[in-house]
Amino acid sequence: MAPETKKILIADDEPDILEIISYNLQLHGYSVFTAKDGEHAIKIANEVHPDLIILDIMMPKKNGIEVCKQLRSQTDFQDTIIVFLTALNDELSHVRGLEFGADDFITKPISPKVMVSKVNSFFRRINKQDSSRAIEMGDLRIEPEEYVVYYKDQPINLAKKEFELLSYLASKPGRVFLRNEILNKIWGNDVIVGDRTIDVHIRKIRQKIGIDCITTVKGVGYKFEL
Amino acid sequence: MAPETKKILIADDEPDILEIISYNLQLHGYSVFTAKDGEHAIKIANEVHPDLIILDIMMPKKNGIEVCKQLRSQTDFQDTIIVFLTALNDELSHVRGLEFGADDFITKPISPKVMVSKVNSFFRRINKQDSSRAIEMGDLRIEPEEYVVYYKDQPINLAKKEFELLSYLASKPGRVFLRNEILNKIWGNDVIVGDRTIDVHIRKIRQKIGIDCITTVKGVGYKFEL
DNA sequence: CATTTTGCTTAACAATTTATTAATCTTGCA
DNA sequence: TGCAAGATTAATAAATTGTTAAGCAAAATG
C-alpha cells in the first residue's frame, strides 16, 4: 500500500545464491535485502518490513522455521508473505513449515528465471487479496476497486489515505490495530509523521461516514466495529 | 473454510449421551456424526472430515487417546479440533491427552447447554485463526486482539493497564503472582509506583467484570481463578 | 500557465480518559 | 483489642486523543 516498490528479504547462508537471486529480482524492479543467517534475517525484517520474506530452512544461528515462527508471533508480520526454500525431497520441512505459518515453498535448486516468476505470482496473489474483495458490514460497504465506501448504498468519497486506513481497519473487524501497525501499513515504516496525523484522518473518516464505526482503544490503537 | 455448517464427530460408548448431545448440537445448526467406539470413530472421521472431534477417553476397541494419536498422525487432521471427554478428576488423562495433541477437555458430567456453549467457543476460536491466544475460562473470554474481555459474550471494556493486568493473571489461572512480579511485568522494573496502585487496578477490574475472578492471597499477591 | 481545488500534515489547544496517590475504612487474626 | 494487609473512595495528576484551523504541495481545472 504505502511504498510502490515491493521489498523482499532473502535469507540464505550461501552468498552465491543470495547474489544471483537478488540481482535478478532487482532487475525486475524489486527492492531486495539479504540476510546470511536466521538472527540476521529477523533483524533486517524488523528494520525494513519486507512485503515478502524468503527463508532458507537450513541456516546458521536460527533455522528458517524458527525465524518464521518468531516473525509470525509479531503482529507486524501477520500479513507478510513468508515462503521457504527447501531441498527437493524434504517432506518433513514442508509439513513443519506449514504448521508455523509459511505461505508456500520454493524447492531448490531453482533458476533465477523461475524464481522471478514465482515472486511475481506471490505479489499477484497478495494484490488480489487486498483489493478485489469488497468488505461489507451492516449498512457499510467498502469497494476496493472503486475506492469508494457506501453507506446505505449512498457513495461516500474518502481521500486515498482515509480509504486505505478504513480498509485496513475493516479488514479485521474487532481487532485492534496499534498506532504503529497503522503507520507501518499505511504510511510505510520509513515515513515519519506527527502524532496527531492518524487522529485527524480518523476524524475525517468518522465525519464523512457519519456513523460510529471506529472505536478508540486508548493507549493502544483503533479498531473497526459496528 | 469451505462448508457453512460445521461438522462435529462425537465418539462415546453410551448411546444416551450420544443422543442427547447430538440432538442439542443439531438444534444449534451443527451437523453431527456419532461413533460408538474408537475404531468406528476413526472410520467416520476419515469419511466426513469433521471440523471438531469430541472423544470420550474410555471407549471399546480403541480408547480416545489412541484415536487422537492416530488421527493426528494423518496430515488431514492436523488442523482439526480434537477435545476429550474426561471424568472430573482424571488428571492423568488430561496430561496424556495434551501430549497426544488434544486441544482441550470437557469434563463429565456435562449439561447439553454447557456442551453447546463450549462447542460454540471452539468454533469462535477456530474462526479467529490467528487470535488463538484468546484465553477462555468459564463465561469469561479474554481477546487480546480486540483488547476486550467478554463475560457471557457481553463485551466489557477495560483500560489498558487493567486489561494487561487481567491478561497477565489469567495467563496462568490458579497461579499466584507476587506483587513484585506484577509490577515488573505490567509497569516495568524501573517504574516506581505506590503500594496501593495495584490494588486500585484490581478493584476496577473486579468492579467492571462483576464476578469474583481475582483472589487475594494476603501477604503474597493475586491470582486468577473462577 | 495561472488559478482553484483537494488532500496531507502539523501545531495549538480542548476534552477526555486513565493512572496514581493519599486518606479513610474493613477485615482477619495473633 | 490492636495491628497489618488490603479495600475503597475521591481527588489530583498524567497521558492520550479529539478538534480546529492553517500552511503547503500536488493535482485538477479553465
Short mmCIF file of C-alpha atoms (C1' of nucleotides) in Angstrom, two decimals:
data_model
loop_
_atom_site.label_atom_id
_atom_site.label_comp_id
_atom_site.label_asym_id
_atom_site.label_seq_id
_atom_site.Cartn_x
_atom_site.Cartn_y
_atom_site.Cartn_z
CA MET A 1 0.00 0.00 0.00
CA ALA A 2 2.36 2.65 1.14
CA PRO A 3 5.52 2.16 -0.91
CA GLU A 4 5.44 1.45 -4.59
CA THR A 5 8.44 -0.81 -4.93
CA LYS A 6 7.98 -4.12 -3.20
CA LYS A 7 10.56 -5.10 -0.64
CA ILE A 8 11.88 -8.63 -0.49
CA LEU A 9 14.06 -10.18 2.14
CA ILE A 10 16.05 -13.27 1.27
CA ALA A 11 17.84 -15.27 3.91
CA ASP A 12 20.30 -17.94 2.91
CA ASP A 13 23.75 -18.89 4.08
CA GLU A 14 25.14 -19.33 0.61
CA PRO A 15 26.41 -15.95 -0.66
CA ASP A 16 26.36 -17.06 -4.29
CA ILE A 17 22.68 -17.88 -4.21
CA LEU A 18 21.90 -14.64 -2.46
CA GLU A 19 23.74 -12.66 -5.06
CA ILE A 20 22.29 -14.32 -8.12
CA ILE A 21 18.74 -14.20 -6.88
CA SER A 22 18.86 -10.69 -5.54
CA TYR A 23 20.47 -9.42 -8.75
CA ASN A 24 17.70 -10.90 -10.83
CA LEU A 25 14.94 -9.66 -8.58
CA GLN A 26 16.41 -6.17 -8.63
CA LEU A 27 16.40 -6.23 -12.41
CA HIS A 28 12.67 -6.71 -12.16
CA GLY A 29 12.14 -3.70 -10.02
CA TYR A 30 12.12 -5.23 -6.57
CA SER A 31 13.99 -3.81 -3.65
CA VAL A 32 15.99 -6.67 -2.22
CA PHE A 33 17.53 -7.16 1.20
CA THR A 34 19.62 -10.13 2.20
CA ALA A 35 20.48 -11.93 5.40
CA LYS A 36 23.12 -14.57 5.96
CA ASP A 37 21.59 -16.33 8.94
CA GLY A 38 18.42 -16.59 10.98
CA GLU A 39 19.11 -13.92 13.53
CA HIS A 40 20.25 -11.55 10.87
CA ALA A 41 17.03 -12.19 9.00
CA ILE A 42 14.91 -11.26 11.99
CA LYS A 43 16.90 -8.09 12.48
CA ILE A 44 16.51 -6.97 8.89
CA ALA A 45 12.87 -7.95 8.80
CA ASN A 46 12.17 -5.67 11.72
CA GLU A 47 14.07 -2.84 10.15
CA VAL A 48 12.61 -2.80 6.67
CA HIS A 49 9.29 -4.64 7.00
CA PRO A 50 9.50 -6.52 3.70
CA ASP A 51 6.45 -7.47 1.71
CA LEU A 52 7.85 -10.90 1.03
CA ILE A 53 10.32 -12.97 3.01
CA ILE A 54 12.13 -15.93 1.53
CA LEU A 55 13.80 -18.16 4.10
CA ASP A 56 16.18 -20.98 3.58
CA ILE A 57 15.30 -23.76 6.00
CA MET A 58 18.86 -24.66 6.82
CA MET A 59 20.67 -21.64 8.20
CA PRO A 60 23.14 -20.92 10.97
CA LYS A 61 22.07 -19.23 14.21
CA LYS A 62 18.36 -19.83 13.71
CA ASN A 63 16.81 -22.06 11.08
CA GLY A 64 14.09 -20.87 8.76
CA ILE A 65 11.28 -22.46 10.66
CA GLU A 66 12.27 -20.78 13.88
CA VAL A 67 12.57 -17.46 12.12
CA CYS A 68 9.13 -17.88 10.62
CA LYS A 69 7.65 -18.86 13.94
CA GLN A 70 9.10 -15.85 15.65
CA LEU A 71 8.09 -13.38 12.96
CA ARG A 72 4.57 -14.73 12.80
CA SER A 73 4.24 -14.14 16.52
CA GLN A 74 4.74 -10.43 15.91
CA THR A 75 1.59 -8.72 14.75
CA ASP A 76 3.57 -6.74 12.19
CA PHE A 77 4.24 -9.87 10.20
CA GLN A 78 0.81 -11.39 10.31
CA ASP A 79 0.16 -10.44 6.70
CA THR A 80 3.64 -10.70 5.28
CA ILE A 81 4.18 -13.47 2.77
CA ILE A 82 6.72 -15.93 4.05
CA VAL A 83 7.99 -18.72 1.86
CA PHE A 84 10.60 -21.38 2.42
CA LEU A 85 13.45 -22.58 0.32
CA THR A 86 13.69 -26.34 0.70
CA ALA A 87 15.57 -29.22 -0.79
CA LEU A 88 13.56 -31.18 -3.27
CA ASN A 89 12.51 -34.13 -1.18
CA ASP A 90 12.38 -32.65 2.24
CA GLU A 91 8.78 -33.53 3.02
CA LEU A 92 9.24 -33.06 6.71
CA SER A 93 10.16 -29.43 6.35
CA HIS A 94 7.09 -28.83 4.26
CA VAL A 95 4.78 -30.13 6.90
CA ARG A 96 6.51 -28.38 9.74
CA GLY A 97 6.74 -25.19 7.74
CA LEU A 98 3.02 -25.04 7.14
CA GLU A 99 2.38 -25.56 10.82
CA PHE A 100 4.34 -22.47 11.60
CA GLY A 101 2.63 -20.24 9.15
CA ALA A 102 4.58 -20.41 5.91
CA ASP A 103 2.60 -19.40 2.86
CA ASP A 104 4.39 -21.51 0.31
CA PHE A 105 7.54 -23.31 -0.71
CA ILE A 106 10.18 -22.97 -3.33
CA THR A 107 12.25 -26.05 -3.97
CA LYS A 108 15.94 -25.82 -4.62
CA PRO A 109 17.71 -25.83 -6.95
CA ILE A 110 15.91 -23.03 -8.70
CA SER A 111 16.75 -20.91 -11.72
CA PRO A 112 16.68 -17.13 -11.41
CA LYS A 113 14.05 -17.00 -14.09
CA VAL A 114 11.70 -19.34 -12.26
CA MET A 115 12.39 -17.51 -9.06
CA VAL A 116 11.35 -14.19 -10.54
CA SER A 117 8.17 -15.62 -11.94
CA LYS A 118 7.34 -17.22 -8.61
CA VAL A 119 7.88 -13.94 -6.84
CA ASN A 120 5.69 -12.14 -9.33
CA SER A 121 2.95 -14.62 -8.71
CA PHE A 122 3.18 -14.14 -4.96
CA PHE A 123 2.55 -10.46 -5.40
CA ARG A 124 -0.28 -11.04 -7.79
CA ARG A 125 -1.80 -13.19 -5.12
CA ILE A 126 -1.40 -10.59 -2.40
CA ASN A 127 -2.75 -7.82 -4.56
CA LYS A 128 -5.86 -9.78 -5.31
CA GLN A 129 -6.42 -10.47 -1.67
CA ASP A 130 -6.01 -6.85 -0.79
CA SER A 131 -8.02 -5.15 -3.41
CA SER A 132 -10.61 -7.20 -5.14
CA ARG A 133 -12.68 -8.20 -2.18
CA ALA A 134 -15.49 -5.95 -1.07
CA ILE A 135 -15.93 -5.72 2.65
CA GLU A 136 -19.49 -5.45 3.86
CA MET A 137 -20.61 -4.81 7.38
CA GLY A 138 -24.15 -3.79 8.14
CA ASP A 139 -25.06 -0.78 6.05
CA LEU A 140 -21.45 -0.16 5.20
CA ARG A 141 -19.80 -1.47 2.07
CA ILE A 142 -16.21 -0.93 1.11
CA GLU A 143 -15.43 -1.35 -2.57
CA PRO A 144 -11.70 -1.65 -3.07
CA GLU A 145 -11.93 -1.49 -6.83
CA GLU A 146 -13.87 1.74 -6.88
CA TYR A 147 -12.06 3.28 -3.96
CA VAL A 148 -15.45 4.17 -2.61
CA VAL A 149 -17.37 3.43 0.53
CA TYR A 150 -21.13 3.11 0.50
CA TYR A 151 -23.38 3.77 3.44
CA LYS A 152 -26.91 2.56 2.80
CA ASP A 153 -25.95 2.47 -0.87
CA GLN A 154 -25.05 6.14 -0.85
CA PRO A 155 -21.47 6.63 -2.04
CA ILE A 156 -19.10 8.41 0.29
CA ASN A 157 -15.92 9.79 -1.12
CA LEU A 158 -12.91 9.24 1.01
CA ALA A 159 -9.46 10.53 0.18
CA LYS A 160 -6.77 7.98 -0.55
CA LYS A 161 -5.27 7.80 2.92
CA GLU A 162 -8.68 7.82 4.53
CA PHE A 163 -9.81 4.99 2.35
CA GLU A 164 -6.71 2.93 2.93
CA LEU A 165 -6.93 3.49 6.64
CA LEU A 166 -10.56 2.46 6.81
CA SER A 167 -10.00 -0.56 4.60
CA TYR A 168 -7.13 -1.65 6.75
CA LEU A 169 -9.08 -1.39 9.96
CA ALA A 170 -12.09 -3.06 8.38
CA SER A 171 -10.01 -5.93 7.08
CA LYS A 172 -10.29 -7.47 10.51
CA PRO A 173 -13.30 -6.11 12.30
CA GLY A 174 -12.92 -6.10 16.04
CA ARG A 175 -9.19 -6.40 16.01
CA VAL A 176 -7.26 -3.53 17.47
CA PHE A 177 -4.58 -2.08 15.26
CA LEU A 178 -1.75 -0.43 17.09
CA ARG A 179 -0.83 3.06 16.02
CA ASN A 180 2.50 1.68 14.93
CA GLU A 181 0.97 -1.03 12.84
CA ILE A 182 -1.17 1.54 11.13
CA LEU A 183 1.79 3.78 10.45
CA ASN A 184 3.76 0.88 9.01
CA LYS A 185 0.98 -0.29 6.80
CA ILE A 186 -0.49 2.96 5.53
CA TRP A 187 2.41 5.35 5.69
CA GLY A 188 5.32 2.93 5.41
CA ASN A 189 7.75 2.18 8.13
CA ASP A 190 10.29 4.69 6.99
CA VAL A 191 7.98 7.67 6.90
CA ILE A 192 7.86 9.83 9.96
CA VAL A 193 4.71 11.76 10.63
CA GLY A 194 3.45 13.59 13.66
CA ASP A 195 1.44 12.16 16.47
CA ARG A 196 -1.84 13.68 15.52
CA THR A 197 -1.81 12.68 11.87
CA ILE A 198 -3.62 9.41 12.36
CA ASP A 199 -6.18 11.07 14.60
CA VAL A 200 -7.00 13.68 12.04
CA HIS A 201 -7.58 11.06 9.39
CA ILE A 202 -9.69 9.01 11.74
CA ARG A 203 -11.71 12.10 12.48
CA LYS A 204 -12.32 12.76 8.81
CA ILE A 205 -13.47 9.22 8.25
CA ARG A 206 -15.84 9.38 11.18
CA GLN A 207 -17.10 12.70 9.96
CA LYS A 208 -17.70 11.57 6.42
CA ILE A 209 -19.20 8.21 7.25
CA GLY A 210 -21.44 9.67 9.88
CA ILE A 211 -21.76 6.55 12.00
CA ASP A 212 -19.59 5.26 14.77
CA CYS A 213 -17.62 2.50 13.16
CA ILE A 214 -14.18 3.21 14.51
CA THR A 215 -13.53 2.70 18.19
CA THR A 216 -10.63 4.20 20.04
CA VAL A 217 -8.74 1.96 22.40
CA LYS A 218 -6.81 4.42 24.46
CA GLY A 219 -3.15 3.78 24.78
CA VAL A 220 -3.37 1.03 22.17
CA GLY A 221 -4.90 1.97 18.85
CA TYR A 222 -8.10 1.86 16.84
CA LYS A 223 -10.47 -0.84 15.73
CA PHE A 224 -13.29 -1.11 13.29
CA GLU A 225 -16.63 -2.35 14.55
CA LEU A 226 -20.26 -1.60 14.05
CA MET B 1 -13.24 -23.00 5.47
CA ALA B 2 -15.35 -24.42 2.75
CA PRO B 3 -18.73 -25.52 4.08
CA GLU B 4 -21.07 -23.36 6.08
CA THR B 5 -22.40 -25.91 8.51
CA LYS B 6 -19.75 -27.19 10.82
CA LYS B 7 -19.34 -30.92 11.15
CA ILE B 8 -18.88 -32.48 14.55
CA LEU B 9 -17.97 -36.04 15.36
CA ILE B 10 -18.78 -37.38 18.81
CA ALA B 11 -17.44 -40.69 19.96
CA ASP B 12 -18.78 -42.25 23.14
CA ASP B 13 -19.90 -45.71 24.10
CA GLU B 14 -23.00 -44.56 25.94
CA PRO B 15 -25.84 -44.26 23.42
CA ASP B 16 -27.87 -42.00 25.71
CA ILE B 17 -25.15 -39.41 25.94
CA LEU B 18 -24.59 -39.53 22.22
CA GLU B 19 -28.22 -38.94 21.55
CA ILE B 20 -28.76 -36.08 23.96
CA ILE B 21 -25.68 -34.20 22.93
CA SER B 22 -26.09 -34.69 19.22
CA TYR B 23 -29.73 -33.65 19.39
CA ASN B 24 -28.82 -30.42 21.10
CA LEU B 25 -25.97 -29.63 18.78
CA GLN B 26 -28.18 -30.24 15.79
CA LEU B 27 -30.69 -27.78 17.20
CA HIS B 28 -27.94 -25.21 17.04
CA GLY B 29 -27.22 -25.81 13.41
CA TYR B 30 -24.34 -28.22 13.59
CA SER B 31 -24.07 -31.33 11.51
CA VAL B 32 -23.40 -34.15 13.94
CA PHE B 33 -21.92 -37.60 13.39
CA THR B 34 -21.56 -40.22 16.07
CA ALA B 35 -19.35 -43.18 16.73
CA LYS B 36 -19.74 -45.87 19.35
CA ASP B 37 -16.12 -46.91 19.72
CA GLY B 38 -12.60 -45.92 18.81
CA GLU B 39 -12.26 -47.74 15.52
CA HIS B 40 -15.65 -46.56 14.44
CA ALA B 41 -14.59 -43.00 15.24
CA ILE B 42 -11.54 -43.24 13.02
CA LYS B 43 -13.61 -44.63 10.19
CA ILE B 44 -16.19 -41.85 10.38
CA ALA B 45 -13.53 -39.19 10.78
CA ASN B 46 -11.92 -40.27 7.53
CA GLU B 47 -15.22 -40.30 5.75
CA VAL B 48 -16.62 -36.93 6.76
CA HIS B 49 -13.59 -34.93 7.89
CA PRO B 50 -15.26 -33.16 10.79
CA ASP B 51 -14.26 -29.70 11.93
CA LEU B 52 -14.43 -30.77 15.55
CA ILE B 53 -13.98 -34.18 17.10
CA ILE B 54 -15.13 -34.96 20.63
CA LEU B 55 -13.70 -38.17 22.02
CA ASP B 56 -14.59 -39.99 25.17
CA ILE B 57 -11.41 -41.26 26.74
CA MET B 58 -12.85 -44.60 27.80
CA MET B 59 -14.13 -46.45 24.79
CA PRO B 60 -14.13 -50.02 23.48
CA LYS B 61 -11.85 -51.13 20.67
CA LYS B 62 -9.58 -48.09 20.85
CA ASN B 63 -9.59 -45.51 23.61
CA GLY B 64 -9.79 -41.79 22.96
CA ILE B 65 -6.12 -41.14 23.37
CA GLU B 66 -5.18 -43.76 20.81
CA VAL B 67 -7.73 -42.40 18.39
CA CYS B 68 -6.36 -38.90 18.84
CA LYS B 69 -2.83 -40.10 18.37
CA GLN B 70 -3.68 -41.91 15.17
CA LEU B 71 -5.71 -39.06 13.68
CA ARG B 72 -3.03 -36.52 14.48
CA SER B 73 -0.52 -38.61 12.59
CA GLN B 74 -2.57 -38.14 9.43
CA THR B 75 -1.94 -34.80 7.80
CA ASP B 76 -5.67 -34.38 7.15
CA PHE B 77 -6.33 -33.94 10.82
CA GLN B 78 -3.53 -31.59 11.63
CA ASP B 79 -5.88 -28.65 11.96
CA THR B 80 -8.94 -30.38 13.27
CA ILE B 81 -10.01 -29.51 16.78
CA ILE B 82 -9.91 -32.57 18.96
CA VAL B 83 -11.24 -32.46 22.51
CA PHE B 84 -11.62 -35.12 25.14
CA LEU B 85 -14.45 -36.04 27.41
CA THR B 86 -12.98 -36.90 30.78
CA ALA B 87 -14.14 -37.71 34.23
CA LEU B 88 -13.86 -34.86 36.66
CA ASN B 89 -10.68 -35.74 38.44
CA ASP B 90 -8.84 -37.73 35.87
CA GLU B 91 -5.67 -35.70 35.89
CA LEU B 92 -3.68 -38.41 34.20
CA SER B 93 -5.85 -38.40 31.11
CA HIS B 94 -5.51 -34.67 30.87
CA VAL B 95 -1.78 -34.82 30.82
CA ARG B 96 -1.58 -37.71 28.43
CA GLY B 97 -4.22 -36.17 26.23
CA LEU B 98 -2.27 -32.97 25.82
CA GLU B 99 0.82 -34.93 24.92
CA PHE B 100 -1.01 -36.53 22.06
CA GLY B 101 -2.35 -33.36 20.59
CA ALA B 102 -5.71 -32.74 22.19
CA ASP B 103 -6.86 -29.14 22.02
CA ASP B 104 -9.00 -29.10 25.11
CA PHE B 105 -11.10 -31.04 27.58
CA ILE B 106 -14.67 -31.27 28.56
CA THR B 107 -15.36 -32.77 31.94
CA LYS B 108 -18.23 -35.12 32.50
CA PRO B 109 -20.93 -34.95 33.55
CA ILE B 110 -21.91 -32.09 31.31
CA SER B 111 -25.23 -30.47 30.55
CA PRO B 112 -26.32 -30.14 26.92
CA LYS B 113 -26.45 -26.41 27.39
CA VAL B 114 -22.87 -26.15 28.57
CA MET B 115 -21.81 -28.50 25.83
CA VAL B 116 -23.32 -26.30 23.16
CA SER B 117 -21.68 -23.20 24.55
CA LYS B 118 -18.35 -24.97 24.69
CA VAL B 119 -18.68 -26.09 21.13
CA ASN B 120 -19.58 -22.58 20.06
CA SER B 121 -16.48 -21.30 21.73
CA PHE B 122 -14.32 -23.86 19.95
CA PHE B 123 -15.53 -22.58 16.64
CA ARG B 124 -15.08 -18.99 17.64
CA ARG B 125 -11.54 -19.92 18.37
CA ILE B 126 -11.00 -21.57 15.01
CA ASN B 127 -12.63 -18.74 13.10
CA LYS B 128 -10.30 -16.18 14.50
CA GLN B 129 -7.41 -18.29 13.29
CA ASP B 130 -4.65 -16.06 14.49
CA SER B 131 -6.24 -14.88 17.67
CA SER B 132 -5.73 -18.30 19.10
CA ARG B 133 -4.10 -16.64 22.04
CA ALA B 134 -7.51 -15.88 23.45
CA ILE B 135 -7.91 -17.02 27.00
CA GLU B 136 -11.18 -18.60 27.94
CA MET B 137 -12.34 -19.65 31.36
CA GLY B 138 -15.96 -20.40 32.01
CA ASP B 139 -18.07 -17.49 30.89
CA LEU B 140 -15.08 -15.23 30.67
CA ARG B 141 -13.16 -14.72 27.46
CA ILE B 142 -10.15 -12.51 27.04
CA GLU B 143 -9.46 -11.45 23.47
CA PRO B 144 -6.02 -9.90 23.19
CA GLU B 145 -6.53 -8.85 19.61
CA GLU B 146 -9.65 -6.93 20.42
CA TYR B 147 -8.44 -5.65 23.74
CA VAL B 148 -11.78 -6.65 25.13
CA VAL B 149 -13.00 -9.05 27.76
CA TYR B 150 -16.28 -10.84 27.28
CA TYR B 151 -18.47 -12.07 30.09
CA LYS B 152 -21.23 -14.29 28.80
CA ASP B 153 -20.48 -12.86 25.38
CA GLN B 154 -21.08 -9.33 26.60
CA PRO B 155 -18.10 -7.10 25.90
CA ILE B 156 -16.50 -5.33 28.83
CA ASN B 157 -14.12 -2.52 28.19
CA LEU B 158 -11.09 -2.40 30.38
CA ALA B 159 -8.49 0.33 30.33
CA LYS B 160 -5.05 -0.58 29.09
CA LYS B 161 -3.44 -1.33 32.44
CA GLU B 162 -6.50 -3.13 33.66
CA PHE B 163 -6.57 -5.28 30.58
CA GLU B 164 -2.89 -6.08 30.74
CA LEU B 165 -3.11 -6.91 34.39
CA LEU B 166 -6.05 -9.24 33.94
CA SER B 167 -4.45 -10.90 30.92
CA TYR B 168 -1.31 -11.46 32.89
CA LEU B 169 -3.07 -13.05 35.84
CA ALA B 170 -5.28 -15.11 33.55
CA SER B 171 -2.33 -16.37 31.57
CA LYS B 172 -1.82 -18.93 34.32
CA PRO B 173 -5.06 -19.47 36.16
CA GLY B 174 -4.61 -20.57 39.71
CA ARG B 175 -1.06 -19.42 39.97
CA VAL B 176 -0.33 -16.69 42.45
CA PHE B 177 1.52 -13.69 41.13
CA LEU B 178 3.58 -11.74 43.63
CA ARG B 179 3.03 -8.04 43.77
CA ASN B 180 6.58 -7.62 42.62
CA GLU B 181 6.13 -9.86 39.63
CA ILE B 182 3.10 -7.88 38.63
CA LEU B 183 4.91 -4.60 38.99
CA ASN B 184 7.81 -5.82 36.89
CA LYS B 185 5.63 -7.22 34.17
CA ILE B 186 2.98 -4.55 33.84
CA TRP B 187 4.76 -1.44 34.99
CA GLY B 188 8.37 -2.32 34.25
CA ASN B 189 11.18 -2.77 36.73
CA ASP B 190 12.30 0.80 36.65
CA VAL B 191 8.96 2.41 37.28
CA ILE B 192 8.19 3.25 40.86
CA VAL B 193 4.59 3.42 41.94
CA GLY B 194 2.96 3.40 45.29
CA ASP B 195 1.81 0.35 47.20
CA ARG B 196 -1.87 0.85 46.60
CA THR B 197 -1.65 1.26 42.85
CA ILE B 198 -2.09 -2.40 42.07
CA ASP B 199 -5.00 -2.67 44.48
CA VAL B 200 -6.85 0.10 42.79
CA HIS B 201 -6.48 -1.51 39.40
CA ILE B 202 -7.53 -4.87 40.75
CA ARG B 203 -10.54 -3.21 42.25
CA LYS B 204 -11.52 -1.65 38.95
CA ILE B 205 -11.26 -4.96 37.18
CA ARG B 206 -13.41 -6.69 39.78
CA GLN B 207 -15.89 -3.88 39.56
CA LYS B 208 -16.16 -3.92 35.78
CA ILE B 209 -16.22 -7.67 35.36
CA GLY B 210 -18.76 -8.11 38.10
CA ILE B 211 -17.76 -11.60 39.13
CA ASP B 212 -15.14 -12.81 41.52
CA CYS B 213 -12.34 -13.95 39.31
CA ILE B 214 -9.38 -12.46 41.11
CA THR B 215 -8.48 -13.84 44.51
CA THR B 216 -6.33 -12.02 47.01
CA VAL B 217 -3.63 -14.04 48.69
CA LYS B 218 -2.75 -11.96 51.66
CA GLY B 219 0.86 -11.08 52.08
CA VAL B 220 1.68 -12.66 48.73
CA GLY B 221 -0.21 -11.40 45.75
CA TYR B 222 -3.17 -12.13 43.50
CA LYS B 223 -4.34 -14.98 41.38
CA PHE B 224 -6.92 -15.50 38.71
CA GLU B 225 -9.49 -18.23 39.18
CA LEU B 226 -13.15 -18.80 38.60
"C1'" DC C 1 0.13 28.88 -17.44
"C1'" DA C 2 -2.37 30.81 -13.74
"C1'" DT C 3 -5.91 29.53 -10.70
"C1'" DT C 4 -8.51 26.66 -7.99
"C1'" DT C 5 -9.30 22.61 -5.61
"C1'" DT C 6 -8.08 18.76 -2.98
"C1'" DG C 7 -5.51 16.16 0.17
"C1'" DC C 8 -1.99 15.68 3.73
"C1'" DT C 9 0.32 17.25 7.59
"C1'" DT C 10 1.16 19.98 11.53
"C1'" DA C 11 0.56 22.82 15.58
"C1'" DA C 12 -2.04 24.57 19.26
"C1'" DC C 13 -5.33 23.82 22.41
"C1'" DA C 14 -9.53 21.46 24.35
"C1'" DA C 15 -11.56 17.47 26.10
"C1'" DT C 16 -11.48 13.08 27.80
"C1'" DT C 17 -9.80 9.09 29.78
"C1'" DT C 18 -6.67 6.72 32.57
"C1'" DA C 19 -3.24 6.32 36.27
"C1'" DT C 20 -1.77 7.41 40.71
"C1'" DT C 21 -1.88 9.00 45.24
"C1'" DA C 22 -3.47 9.85 49.72
"C1'" DA C 23 -6.73 9.41 53.16
"C1'" DT C 24 -10.02 6.53 55.29
"C1'" DC C 25 -12.38 2.15 56.12
"C1'" DT C 26 -12.65 -3.10 56.71
"C1'" DT C 27 -11.31 -7.31 57.88
"C1'" DG C 28 -8.83 -11.28 59.58
"C1'" DC C 29 -6.13 -12.80 63.02
"C1'" DA C 30 -2.46 -13.08 66.86
"C1'" DT D 1 -8.08 -5.32 71.28
"C1'" DG D 2 -4.99 -3.75 68.09
"C1'" DC D 3 -2.19 -4.39 64.25
"C1'" DA D 4 -1.29 -5.34 59.43
"C1'" DA D 5 -2.69 -6.01 54.86
"C1'" DG D 6 -5.73 -4.95 51.77
"C1'" DA D 7 -10.24 -2.47 50.02
"C1'" DT D 8 -12.46 1.57 48.90
"C1'" DT D 9 -13.12 6.18 47.67
"C1'" DA D 10 -12.41 10.56 45.91
"C1'" DA D 11 -9.26 13.98 44.46
"C1'" DT D 12 -5.46 15.06 41.51
"C1'" DA D 13 -2.01 14.30 38.10
"C1'" DA D 14 -0.64 12.49 33.83
"C1'" DA D 15 -1.28 10.71 29.48
"C1'" DT D 16 -3.78 10.29 25.36
"C1'" DT D 17 -6.87 11.58 21.99
"C1'" DG D 18 -10.18 14.97 19.67
"C1'" DT D 19 -10.78 19.20 17.26
"C1'" DT D 20 -9.88 23.03 14.63
"C1'" DA D 21 -7.58 25.94 11.60
"C1'" DA D 22 -3.86 26.92 8.77
"C1'" DG D 23 0.05 26.00 5.54
"C1'" DC D 24 1.79 23.67 1.82
"C1'" DA D 25 2.19 20.69 -2.18
"C1'" DA D 26 0.26 18.24 -5.79
"C1'" DA D 27 -3.41 17.61 -8.88
"C1'" DA D 28 -7.14 19.33 -11.43
"C1'" DT D 29 -9.27 22.95 -13.92
"C1'" DG D 30 -10.07 26.51 -17.18
#
